Amino acid sequence: MGTRLKIAVPTDYVLTRDGCSYGYFLLAPNLWEPRTRTFTRVLDLAGGAATVRIVQDGDAKARRGAPLTAVADRALARPERTEAKRQIARMLSLDEDAATIAAFHRADPRFRRSGRGRVMRSPTLFEDVIKTVTSCNVTWPSTVNMNRRLCEVAGRASASGLHAFPSARRLARMRPAALRARCSVGYRDQRIVDLARLFVSGEVDPAWLEDPATPDDAVHDAMLELPGIGPYAAANIMQLLGRYSRLPLDTESLRHARTLLGYAGPDRAVMKKLHAHYEPFGAHKFRSYWFELWAFYEGKRGPAWTWERETMAKTFTASQF
DNA sequence: GGTAGACCTGGACGC
DNA sequence: GCGTCCAGGTCTACC
């Protein structure tokens, strides 16, 4: 008999909206099932991997703010329950309370009506860093493949036969050539192993990076020191840390700028205009940028919570719309 | 400080 | 089925 957890959420929380708010919800080991509005995910816990199925209580009209129920495929010891709740809270941004989201809406009222404000992420910073590396310099289908293979090859299996995201300890022990051959990560092989070793050795300290008292600039500088992390990846990891004052601009941003915002000119000039466009949103600028982009995707493909992982694995970037 | 080229994979396309 | 081209961010060497 698996353990059942009841998880309180902020008063304005809606799983379909706040859980399906960033591309990582479509990457292994995450699985969102639109028909049942269930978020399935394998967590790596002290006693082994455990698959949890998460739903929000209440009917369609009464889900807002209703607690989550997470059911594991095995019995969890008390410390594992605490850890599972902590990981789920990070992944679903449950630490962002209604007042925090309201502050974003004061800065950018365009999203007050939809209530958008929370960005989904991973249960651990390590997974967010590796997922970011697997999203650099590739098209979306390759990112999907890399994450699926990483889980299958190096992630611990749960009783359900699903695999967790590999731990830093596990990836730190892998040979780069094996990672390349079995997970299709290409030239990222050495960088992924090096990153894992930095987490294992403690040279990368998630507690310090996640501490609100640590200045943004210090976190950003530390990210840029990491192998495989350049300006885009550093800014992206910043937002995954809940630090929204930087913009991870890439070719997708340029497309957005030209097609939706109507900007013209060479890349450098368009990038400059993009920075100026989001500057008024200050500490919230990433969310203004992201939900603008996300609204475009949803306009083309319907609400994100209706997206099927396998379909979106082949068509996700705007270039393919 | 700016820039060119290499790094890999997988999809699209032409033959 | 094969070969070629292209997209994508980071890193290094060079000016």
Tab-separated table of C-alpha atoms (C1' of nucleotides) in Angstrom:
chain	number	residue	atom	x	y	z
A	1	MET	CA	0.000	0.000	0.000
A	2	GLY	CA	1.538	3.287	-1.074
A	3	THR	CA	1.738	6.378	1.059
A	4	ARG	CA	-0.827	9.137	0.506
A	5	LEU	CA	0.289	12.707	1.163
A	6	LYS	CA	-1.903	15.764	1.560
A	7	ILE	CA	-0.142	18.955	0.505
A	8	ALA	CA	-1.437	22.446	1.253
A	9	VAL	CA	-1.046	25.052	-1.516
A	10	PRO	CA	-1.307	28.860	-1.750
A	11	THR	CA	-4.883	30.214	-1.799
A	12	ASP	CA	-4.732	31.042	-5.523
A	13	TYR	CA	-2.982	27.837	-6.636
A	14	VAL	CA	-4.280	25.958	-9.700
A	15	LEU	CA	-2.313	22.844	-10.699
A	16	THR	CA	-3.336	22.906	-14.365
A	17	ARG	CA	-2.130	26.485	-14.698
A	18	ASP	CA	0.816	26.642	-12.301
A	19	GLY	CA	2.178	23.137	-12.902
A	20	CYS	CA	1.953	23.373	-16.690
A	21	SER	CA	3.821	26.650	-16.951
A	22	TYR	CA	7.266	25.789	-18.276
A	23	GLY	CA	8.598	23.364	-20.880
A	24	TYR	CA	10.224	21.152	-18.262
A	25	PHE	CA	6.804	19.741	-17.343
A	26	LEU	CA	7.063	17.868	-20.666
A	27	LEU	CA	10.519	16.428	-19.964
A	28	ALA	CA	11.264	13.059	-18.331
A	29	PRO	CA	10.826	12.003	-15.680
A	30	ASN	CA	7.818	14.319	-15.574
A	31	LEU	CA	4.577	13.101	-17.081
A	32	TRP	CA	1.446	15.236	-17.214
A	33	GLU	CA	-1.707	13.363	-18.205
A	34	PRO	CA	-4.262	15.866	-19.524
A	35	ARG	CA	-7.269	13.558	-19.398
A	36	THR	CA	-6.933	12.888	-15.683
A	37	ARG	CA	-5.102	16.140	-14.882
A	38	THR	CA	-2.524	14.047	-13.080
A	39	PHE	CA	1.133	14.904	-12.675
A	40	THR	CA	3.234	11.755	-12.415
A	41	ARG	CA	6.863	11.938	-11.403
A	42	VAL	CA	9.518	9.618	-9.996
A	43	LEU	CA	11.245	11.079	-6.944
A	44	ASP	CA	14.703	9.986	-5.838
A	45	LEU	CA	14.371	9.403	-2.074
A	46	ALA	CA	16.555	7.909	0.660
A	47	GLY	CA	14.876	4.509	0.462
A	48	GLY	CA	14.952	4.394	-3.345
A	49	ALA	CA	12.921	5.805	-6.181
A	50	ALA	CA	9.194	6.301	-5.732
A	51	THR	CA	6.621	7.202	-8.349
A	52	VAL	CA	4.104	9.763	-7.109
A	53	ARG	CA	0.863	10.706	-8.809
A	54	ILE	CA	-0.272	14.202	-7.933
A	55	VAL	CA	-3.778	15.596	-8.391
A	56	GLN	CA	-5.507	18.685	-7.079
A	57	ASP	CA	-8.577	18.013	-4.981
A	58	GLY	CA	-12.008	19.420	-5.776
A	59	ASP	CA	-14.080	19.666	-8.941
A	60	ALA	CA	-13.421	22.028	-11.849
A	61	LYS	CA	-15.056	25.006	-10.091
A	62	ALA	CA	-13.449	24.471	-6.715
A	63	ARG	CA	-9.843	23.558	-7.495
A	64	ARG	CA	-8.334	27.001	-6.886
A	65	GLY	CA	-6.430	26.753	-3.616
A	66	ALA	CA	-7.569	23.167	-2.987
A	67	PRO	CA	-4.866	20.899	-1.537
A	68	LEU	CA	-2.899	18.415	-3.601
A	69	THR	CA	-3.026	14.683	-3.029
A	70	ALA	CA	0.143	12.775	-3.883
A	71	VAL	CA	0.030	8.988	-3.890
A	72	ALA	CA	3.314	7.058	-3.925
A	73	ASP	CA	3.725	3.578	-5.354
A	74	ARG	CA	5.299	2.349	-2.120
A	75	ALA	CA	5.219	3.096	1.566
A	76	LEU	CA	7.394	6.075	2.438
A	77	ALA	CA	9.235	6.359	5.736
A	78	ARG	CA	8.586	9.547	7.715
A	79	PRO	CA	11.795	11.329	6.575
A	80	GLU	CA	10.986	10.339	2.982
A	81	ARG	CA	7.535	11.909	3.278
A	82	THR	CA	9.105	15.165	4.403
A	83	GLU	CA	11.612	15.005	1.543
A	84	ALA	CA	8.913	14.123	-1.014
A	85	LYS	CA	6.827	17.114	0.098
A	86	ARG	CA	9.890	19.365	-0.101
A	87	GLN	CA	10.691	18.196	-3.644
A	88	ILE	CA	7.085	18.558	-4.804
A	89	ALA	CA	6.908	22.051	-3.283
A	90	ARG	CA	10.026	23.127	-5.180
A	91	MET	CA	8.848	21.586	-8.419
A	92	LEU	CA	5.416	23.214	-8.298
A	93	SER	CA	6.626	26.535	-6.840
A	94	LEU	CA	4.382	26.206	-3.802
A	95	ASP	CA	6.656	28.633	-1.929
A	96	GLU	CA	5.366	31.467	-4.119
A	97	ASP	CA	2.349	32.563	-2.068
A	98	ALA	CA	-0.590	34.618	-3.309
A	99	ALA	CA	0.991	37.879	-2.088
A	100	THR	CA	4.155	37.200	-4.133
A	101	ILE	CA	2.087	36.582	-7.251
A	102	ALA	CA	0.013	39.703	-6.552
A	103	ALA	CA	3.234	41.732	-6.486
A	104	PHE	CA	4.061	40.442	-9.959
A	105	HIS	CA	0.582	41.364	-11.161
A	106	ARG	CA	1.005	44.907	-9.835
A	107	ALA	CA	4.193	45.155	-11.912
A	108	ASP	CA	2.541	43.564	-14.951
A	109	PRO	CA	-1.286	43.697	-14.807
A	110	ARG	CA	-1.614	41.809	-18.106
A	111	PHE	CA	-1.479	38.521	-16.226
A	112	ARG	CA	-3.815	39.401	-13.363
A	113	ARG	CA	-6.838	37.943	-15.140
A	114	SER	CA	-5.223	34.592	-15.967
A	115	GLY	CA	-3.471	34.486	-12.608
A	116	ARG	CA	-0.232	33.367	-14.225
A	117	GLY	CA	2.857	33.941	-12.117
A	118	ARG	CA	4.354	30.649	-11.016
A	119	VAL	CA	6.955	28.894	-13.154
A	120	MET	CA	7.282	25.127	-12.877
A	121	ARG	CA	10.790	23.780	-12.227
A	122	SER	CA	12.558	20.626	-11.031
A	123	PRO	CA	12.627	19.067	-7.556
A	124	THR	CA	16.342	19.874	-7.287
A	125	LEU	CA	18.674	22.585	-8.531
A	126	PHE	CA	20.960	19.915	-9.972
A	127	GLU	CA	18.214	18.658	-12.276
A	128	ASP	CA	17.402	22.214	-13.349
A	129	VAL	CA	21.058	22.831	-14.234
A	130	ILE	CA	21.359	19.618	-16.265
A	131	LYS	CA	18.014	20.200	-17.980
A	132	THR	CA	19.212	23.675	-18.927
A	133	VAL	CA	22.426	22.244	-20.396
A	134	THR	CA	20.398	19.711	-22.388
A	135	SER	CA	18.285	22.538	-23.806
A	136	CYS	CA	21.236	24.548	-25.130
A	137	ASN	CA	22.211	24.395	-28.783
A	138	VAL	CA	19.625	21.774	-29.696
A	139	THR	CA	16.119	21.626	-31.024
A	140	TRP	CA	13.361	20.563	-28.627
A	141	PRO	CA	13.103	16.910	-29.796
A	142	SER	CA	16.764	16.399	-28.891
A	143	THR	CA	16.230	17.887	-25.442
A	144	VAL	CA	13.308	15.510	-24.941
A	145	ASN	CA	15.421	12.567	-26.042
A	146	MET	CA	18.404	13.453	-23.868
A	147	ASN	CA	16.277	13.711	-20.726
A	148	ARG	CA	14.442	10.465	-21.464
A	149	ARG	CA	17.703	8.617	-22.043
A	150	LEU	CA	19.410	10.116	-18.993
A	151	CYS	CA	16.562	8.812	-16.821
A	152	GLU	CA	16.467	5.381	-18.463
A	153	VAL	CA	20.225	4.903	-18.356
A	154	ALA	CA	21.226	6.513	-15.066
A	155	GLY	CA	18.058	7.083	-13.047
A	156	ARG	CA	16.977	4.739	-10.272
A	157	ALA	CA	13.856	2.710	-11.080
A	158	SER	CA	10.742	2.825	-8.929
A	159	ALA	CA	8.463	-0.109	-8.151
A	160	SER	CA	6.303	1.020	-11.079
A	161	GLY	CA	9.238	0.554	-13.440
A	162	LEU	CA	9.601	4.271	-14.125
A	163	HIS	CA	12.945	5.984	-13.701
A	164	ALA	CA	13.949	8.995	-11.633
A	165	PHE	CA	16.219	11.749	-12.888
A	166	PRO	CA	19.819	10.663	-12.229
A	167	SER	CA	21.454	11.978	-9.091
A	168	ALA	CA	24.624	14.057	-9.207
A	169	ARG	CA	26.430	11.203	-7.461
A	170	ARG	CA	25.440	8.756	-10.199
A	171	LEU	CA	26.331	11.061	-13.105
A	172	ALA	CA	29.621	12.010	-11.452
A	173	ARG	CA	30.670	8.353	-11.651
A	174	MET	CA	29.788	7.897	-15.316
A	175	ARG	CA	32.310	7.962	-18.106
A	176	PRO	CA	31.655	10.855	-20.508
A	177	ALA	CA	31.960	8.512	-23.517
A	178	ALA	CA	29.260	6.228	-22.069
A	179	LEU	CA	26.998	9.200	-21.473
A	180	ARG	CA	27.486	10.342	-25.053
A	181	ALA	CA	26.902	6.905	-26.553
A	182	ARG	CA	23.883	5.958	-24.458
A	183	CYS	CA	22.153	9.291	-23.870
A	184	SER	CA	22.874	11.210	-27.108
A	185	VAL	CA	24.202	14.196	-25.200
A	186	GLY	CA	26.989	14.797	-27.722
A	187	TYR	CA	29.743	17.216	-26.707
A	188	ARG	CA	27.841	17.936	-23.447
A	189	ASP	CA	29.131	14.623	-22.040
A	190	GLN	CA	32.199	15.987	-20.224
A	191	ARG	CA	30.366	19.108	-19.089
A	192	ILE	CA	27.540	17.078	-17.520
A	193	VAL	CA	29.990	14.847	-15.647
A	194	ASP	CA	31.992	17.886	-14.503
A	195	LEU	CA	28.822	19.622	-13.284
A	196	ALA	CA	27.800	16.500	-11.377
A	197	ARG	CA	31.213	16.329	-9.708
A	198	LEU	CA	30.976	19.986	-8.680
A	199	PHE	CA	27.640	19.288	-6.971
A	200	VAL	CA	28.969	16.138	-5.284
A	201	SER	CA	32.128	17.865	-4.030
A	202	GLY	CA	30.125	20.747	-2.615
A	203	GLU	CA	31.842	23.324	-4.820
A	204	VAL	CA	28.354	24.115	-6.041
A	205	ASP	CA	26.296	24.710	-2.920
A	206	PRO	CA	22.528	24.682	-3.604
A	207	ALA	CA	21.752	25.998	-0.113
A	208	TRP	CA	23.834	29.129	-0.718
A	209	LEU	CA	22.446	29.631	-4.223
A	210	GLU	CA	18.848	29.205	-3.019
A	211	ASP	CA	19.279	31.439	0.028
A	212	PRO	CA	17.316	34.682	-0.629
A	213	ALA	CA	20.049	36.519	1.272
A	214	THR	CA	22.584	35.663	-1.440
A	215	PRO	CA	22.670	38.576	-3.922
A	216	ASP	CA	21.527	37.945	-7.501
A	217	ASP	CA	24.836	39.146	-8.892
A	218	ALA	CA	26.789	36.651	-6.787
A	219	VAL	CA	24.556	33.773	-7.936
A	220	HIS	CA	24.794	34.889	-11.550
A	221	ASP	CA	28.600	35.113	-11.396
A	222	ALA	CA	28.768	31.650	-9.813
A	223	MET	CA	26.600	30.209	-12.602
A	224	LEU	CA	28.816	31.684	-15.311
A	225	GLU	CA	31.799	29.909	-13.745
A	226	LEU	CA	30.204	26.505	-14.338
A	227	PRO	CA	31.145	24.350	-17.351
A	228	GLY	CA	28.619	24.549	-20.155
A	229	ILE	CA	26.877	27.556	-18.633
A	230	GLY	CA	26.973	30.763	-20.682
A	231	PRO	CA	24.835	33.907	-20.581
A	232	TYR	CA	21.603	32.221	-21.676
A	233	ALA	CA	21.927	29.213	-19.357
A	234	ALA	CA	22.972	31.357	-16.391
A	235	ALA	CA	19.935	33.612	-16.777
A	236	ASN	CA	17.690	30.583	-17.166
A	237	ILE	CA	19.011	28.957	-14.000
A	238	MET	CA	18.466	32.277	-12.232
A	239	GLN	CA	14.756	32.204	-13.026
A	240	LEU	CA	14.583	28.554	-11.976
A	241	LEU	CA	15.962	29.774	-8.637
A	242	GLY	CA	13.070	32.226	-8.430
A	243	ARG	CA	15.297	35.168	-9.337
A	244	TYR	CA	13.413	36.852	-12.179
A	245	SER	CA	15.452	39.977	-12.867
A	246	ARG	CA	17.442	38.550	-15.801
A	247	LEU	CA	16.337	37.462	-19.269
A	248	PRO	CA	17.536	34.206	-20.854
A	249	LEU	CA	17.295	35.469	-24.401
A	250	ASP	CA	17.920	33.072	-27.287
A	251	THR	CA	16.931	32.593	-30.904
A	252	GLU	CA	13.375	31.914	-29.766
A	253	SER	CA	13.341	35.367	-28.171
A	254	LEU	CA	14.469	36.899	-31.463
A	255	ARG	CA	11.649	35.150	-33.286
A	256	HIS	CA	9.186	36.398	-30.677
A	257	ALA	CA	10.555	39.933	-30.983
A	258	ARG	CA	10.249	39.984	-34.756
A	259	THR	CA	6.934	38.204	-35.211
A	260	LEU	CA	4.948	39.441	-32.227
A	261	LEU	CA	6.594	42.635	-31.072
A	262	GLY	CA	7.347	43.785	-34.614
A	263	TYR	CA	11.020	44.575	-34.033
A	264	ALA	CA	13.335	44.696	-37.043
A	265	GLY	CA	17.053	44.900	-37.629
A	266	PRO	CA	20.113	42.791	-36.920
A	267	ASP	CA	20.137	40.372	-33.971
A	268	ARG	CA	22.136	42.656	-31.704
A	269	ALA	CA	19.753	45.530	-32.203
A	270	VAL	CA	16.701	43.350	-31.627
A	271	MET	CA	18.236	41.948	-28.440
A	272	LYS	CA	18.776	45.490	-27.199
A	273	LYS	CA	15.148	46.370	-27.933
A	274	LEU	CA	14.006	43.249	-26.091
A	275	HIS	CA	15.938	44.225	-22.972
A	276	ALA	CA	14.443	47.707	-23.159
A	277	HIS	CA	10.944	46.273	-23.651
A	278	TYR	CA	11.089	44.246	-20.430
A	279	GLU	CA	13.072	46.738	-18.360
A	280	PRO	CA	9.937	48.358	-16.842
A	281	PHE	CA	9.054	45.044	-15.181
A	282	GLY	CA	12.244	45.210	-13.081
A	283	ALA	CA	12.624	42.296	-10.693
A	284	HIS	CA	9.754	40.482	-12.461
A	285	LYS	CA	10.966	40.866	-16.038
A	286	PHE	CA	11.509	37.164	-16.717
A	287	ARG	CA	7.907	36.355	-15.859
A	288	SER	CA	6.617	39.139	-18.102
A	289	TYR	CA	8.737	37.786	-20.930
A	290	TRP	CA	7.954	34.157	-20.295
A	291	PHE	CA	4.183	34.414	-19.938
A	292	GLU	CA	4.053	36.580	-23.055
A	293	LEU	CA	5.819	33.761	-24.912
A	294	TRP	CA	3.752	31.076	-23.180
A	295	ALA	CA	0.505	32.841	-24.172
A	296	PHE	CA	1.704	32.721	-27.775
A	297	TYR	CA	2.271	28.957	-27.532
A	298	GLU	CA	-1.117	28.437	-25.900
A	299	GLY	CA	-2.746	30.575	-28.578
A	300	LYS	CA	-1.405	28.145	-31.163
A	301	ARG	CA	-1.756	24.837	-29.327
A	302	GLY	CA	-4.460	25.362	-26.730
A	303	PRO	CA	-3.999	25.556	-22.947
A	304	ALA	CA	-0.738	23.975	-21.822
A	305	TRP	CA	-2.549	21.564	-19.522
A	306	THR	CA	-4.088	19.903	-22.605
A	307	TRP	CA	-0.703	19.204	-24.204
A	308	GLU	CA	0.324	15.577	-24.597
A	309	ARG	CA	3.996	14.908	-23.889
A	310	GLU	CA	4.556	12.689	-26.908
A	311	THR	CA	2.919	15.096	-29.354
A	312	MET	CA	4.756	18.102	-27.987
A	313	ALA	CA	8.030	16.189	-28.081
A	314	LYS	CA	7.960	16.625	-31.836
A	315	THR	CA	6.468	20.119	-32.085
A	316	PHE	CA	7.164	22.653	-29.428
A	317	THR	CA	9.273	25.566	-30.623
A	318	ALA	CA	7.542	28.408	-32.377
A	319	SER	CA	9.513	27.720	-35.537
A	320	GLN	CA	7.433	24.591	-35.981
A	321	PHE	CA	4.024	26.207	-35.438
B	1	DG	C1'	35.851	43.555	-26.236
B	2	DG	C1'	34.349	41.509	-30.420
B	3	DT	C1'	34.166	37.621	-33.686
B	4	DA	C1'	34.856	33.225	-36.339
B	5	DG	C1'	34.697	28.480	-36.171
B	6	DA	C1'	34.186	24.033	-33.872
B	7	DC	C1'	31.391	21.249	-31.114
B	8	DC	C1'	27.005	17.225	-31.805
B	9	DT	C1'	22.379	15.511	-32.782
B	10	DG	C1'	18.294	14.872	-35.275
B	11	DG	C1'	14.936	16.520	-38.554
B	12	DA	C1'	14.023	18.094	-43.316
B	13	DC	C1'	14.949	17.657	-47.885
B	14	DG	C1'	16.670	16.091	-52.427
B	15	DC	C1'	18.166	12.387	-55.056
C	1	DG	C1'	18.449	4.606	-47.949
C	2	DC	C1'	21.958	7.855	-48.286
C	3	DG	C1'	24.113	12.407	-48.306
C	4	DT	C1'	23.697	17.254	-47.341
C	5	DC	C1'	22.049	21.164	-44.961
C	6	DC	C1'	20.405	23.472	-40.977
C	7	DA	C1'	19.205	24.924	-36.077
C	8	DG	C1'	20.762	25.623	-31.543
C	9	DG	C1'	24.291	28.104	-27.077
C	10	DT	C1'	29.033	27.684	-25.346
C	11	DC	C1'	33.869	27.697	-25.661
C	12	DT	C1'	38.375	28.778	-27.493
C	13	DA	C1'	41.550	31.146	-30.262
C	14	DC	C1'	42.554	35.097	-32.406
C	15	DC	C1'	42.553	40.015	-33.640
